[in-house]
mmCIF file of C-alpha atoms in Angstrom:
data_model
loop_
_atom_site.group_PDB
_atom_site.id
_atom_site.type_symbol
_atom_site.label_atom_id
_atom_site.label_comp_id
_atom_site.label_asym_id
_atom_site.label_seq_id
_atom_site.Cartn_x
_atom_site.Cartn_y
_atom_site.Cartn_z
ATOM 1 C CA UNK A 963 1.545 -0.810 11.391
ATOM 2 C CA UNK A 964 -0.476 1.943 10.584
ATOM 3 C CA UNK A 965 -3.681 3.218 11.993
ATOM 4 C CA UNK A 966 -6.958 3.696 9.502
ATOM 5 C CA UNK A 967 -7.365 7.227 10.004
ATOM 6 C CA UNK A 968 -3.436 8.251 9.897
ATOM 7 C CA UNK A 969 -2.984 10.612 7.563
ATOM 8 C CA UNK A 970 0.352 10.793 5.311
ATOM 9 C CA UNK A 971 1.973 13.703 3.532
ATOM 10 C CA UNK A 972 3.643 12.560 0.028
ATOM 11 C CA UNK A 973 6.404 15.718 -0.800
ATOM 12 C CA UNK A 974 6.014 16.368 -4.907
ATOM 13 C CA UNK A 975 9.339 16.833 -7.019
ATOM 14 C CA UNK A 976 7.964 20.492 -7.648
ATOM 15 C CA UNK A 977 8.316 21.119 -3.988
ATOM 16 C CA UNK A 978 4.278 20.662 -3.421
ATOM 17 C CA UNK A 979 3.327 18.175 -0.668
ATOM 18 C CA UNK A 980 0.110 16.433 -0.994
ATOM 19 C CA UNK A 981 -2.248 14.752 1.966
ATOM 20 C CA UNK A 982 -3.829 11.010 2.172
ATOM 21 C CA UNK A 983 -5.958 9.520 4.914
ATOM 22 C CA UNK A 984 -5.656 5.638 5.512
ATOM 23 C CA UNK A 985 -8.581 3.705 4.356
ATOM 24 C CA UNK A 986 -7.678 0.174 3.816
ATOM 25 C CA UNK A 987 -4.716 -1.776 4.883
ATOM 26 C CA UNK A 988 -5.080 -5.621 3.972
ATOM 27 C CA UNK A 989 -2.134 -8.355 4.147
ATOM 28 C CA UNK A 990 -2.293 -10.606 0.867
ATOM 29 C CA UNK A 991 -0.282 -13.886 -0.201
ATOM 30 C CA UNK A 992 2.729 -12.202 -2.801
ATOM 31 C CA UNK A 993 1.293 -15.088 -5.150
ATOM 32 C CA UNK A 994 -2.096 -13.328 -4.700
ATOM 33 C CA UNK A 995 -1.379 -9.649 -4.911
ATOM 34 C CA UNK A 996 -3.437 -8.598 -7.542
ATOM 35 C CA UNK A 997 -1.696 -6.317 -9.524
ATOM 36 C CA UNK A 998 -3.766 -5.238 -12.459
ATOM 37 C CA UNK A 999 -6.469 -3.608 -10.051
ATOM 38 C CA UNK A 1000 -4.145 -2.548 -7.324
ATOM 39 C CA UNK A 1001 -2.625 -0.478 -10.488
ATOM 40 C CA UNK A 1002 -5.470 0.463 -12.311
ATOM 41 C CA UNK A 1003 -6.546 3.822 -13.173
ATOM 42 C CA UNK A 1004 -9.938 3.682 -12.957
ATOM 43 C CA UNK A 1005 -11.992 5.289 -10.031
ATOM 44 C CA UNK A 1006 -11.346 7.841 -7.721
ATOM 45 C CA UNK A 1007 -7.386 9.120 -7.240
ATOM 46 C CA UNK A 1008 -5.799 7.239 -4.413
ATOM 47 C CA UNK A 1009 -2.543 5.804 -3.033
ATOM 48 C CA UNK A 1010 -1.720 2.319 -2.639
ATOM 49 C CA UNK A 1011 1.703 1.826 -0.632
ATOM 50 C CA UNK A 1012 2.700 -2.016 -0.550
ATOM 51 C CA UNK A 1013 5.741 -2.892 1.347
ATOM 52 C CA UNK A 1014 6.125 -6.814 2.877
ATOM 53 C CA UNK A 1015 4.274 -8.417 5.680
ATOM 54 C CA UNK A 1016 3.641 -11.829 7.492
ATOM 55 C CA UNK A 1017 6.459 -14.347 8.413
ATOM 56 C CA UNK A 1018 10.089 -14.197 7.124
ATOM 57 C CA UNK A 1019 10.405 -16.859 5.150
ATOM 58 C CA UNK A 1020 14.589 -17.805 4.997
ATOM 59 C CA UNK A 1021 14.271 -20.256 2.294
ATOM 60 C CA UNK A 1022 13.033 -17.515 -0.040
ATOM 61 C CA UNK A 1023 14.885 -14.760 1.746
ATOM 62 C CA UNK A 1024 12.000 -12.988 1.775
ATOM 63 C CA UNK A 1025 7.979 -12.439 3.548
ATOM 64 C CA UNK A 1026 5.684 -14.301 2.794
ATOM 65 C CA UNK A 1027 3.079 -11.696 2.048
ATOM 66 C CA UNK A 1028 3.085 -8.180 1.101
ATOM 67 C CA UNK A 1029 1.103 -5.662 3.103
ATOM 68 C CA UNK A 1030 -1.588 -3.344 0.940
ATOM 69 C CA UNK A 1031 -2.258 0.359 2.194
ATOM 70 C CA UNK A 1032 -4.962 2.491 0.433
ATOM 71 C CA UNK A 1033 -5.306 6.242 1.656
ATOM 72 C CA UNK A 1034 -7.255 8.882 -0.025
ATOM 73 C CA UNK A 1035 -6.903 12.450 -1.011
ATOM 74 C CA UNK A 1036 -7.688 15.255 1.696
ATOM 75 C CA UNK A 1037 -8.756 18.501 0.247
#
């Protein structure tokens, strides 16, 4: 539940920290999650977060959909 806008700080393995504003959030089917362009590396840099959305599902013991976050570098 994050707000377009929200910025979030991602701490490096050097020590560095690095800044992203929210720019997308979209909920998607798991069986639809496109993975080859959620993982591409063409374009701009960003971050894409996914973590699991919508209704619990106990048969699967799992969500039914995952939850998409895109946030862009601040300078």
């Amino acid at each position: 539940e994050v707000d377009l806008g929200a910025v979030v700080t991602v701490e490096m393995a050097d020590g560095s920290s690095a800044s992203y504003e929210i720019v997308g959030r979209e909920t998607v089917a798991k069986d639809d999650l496109p993975t080859a362009e959620i993982f591409d590396r063409i374009g701009p840099e960003r971050l894409t977060m996914i973590t699991c959305g919508g209704p619990w599902r106990s048969e699967a013991s799992s969500y039914r959909d995952n939850v998409v976050v895109v946030a862009t570098p601040l300078d």
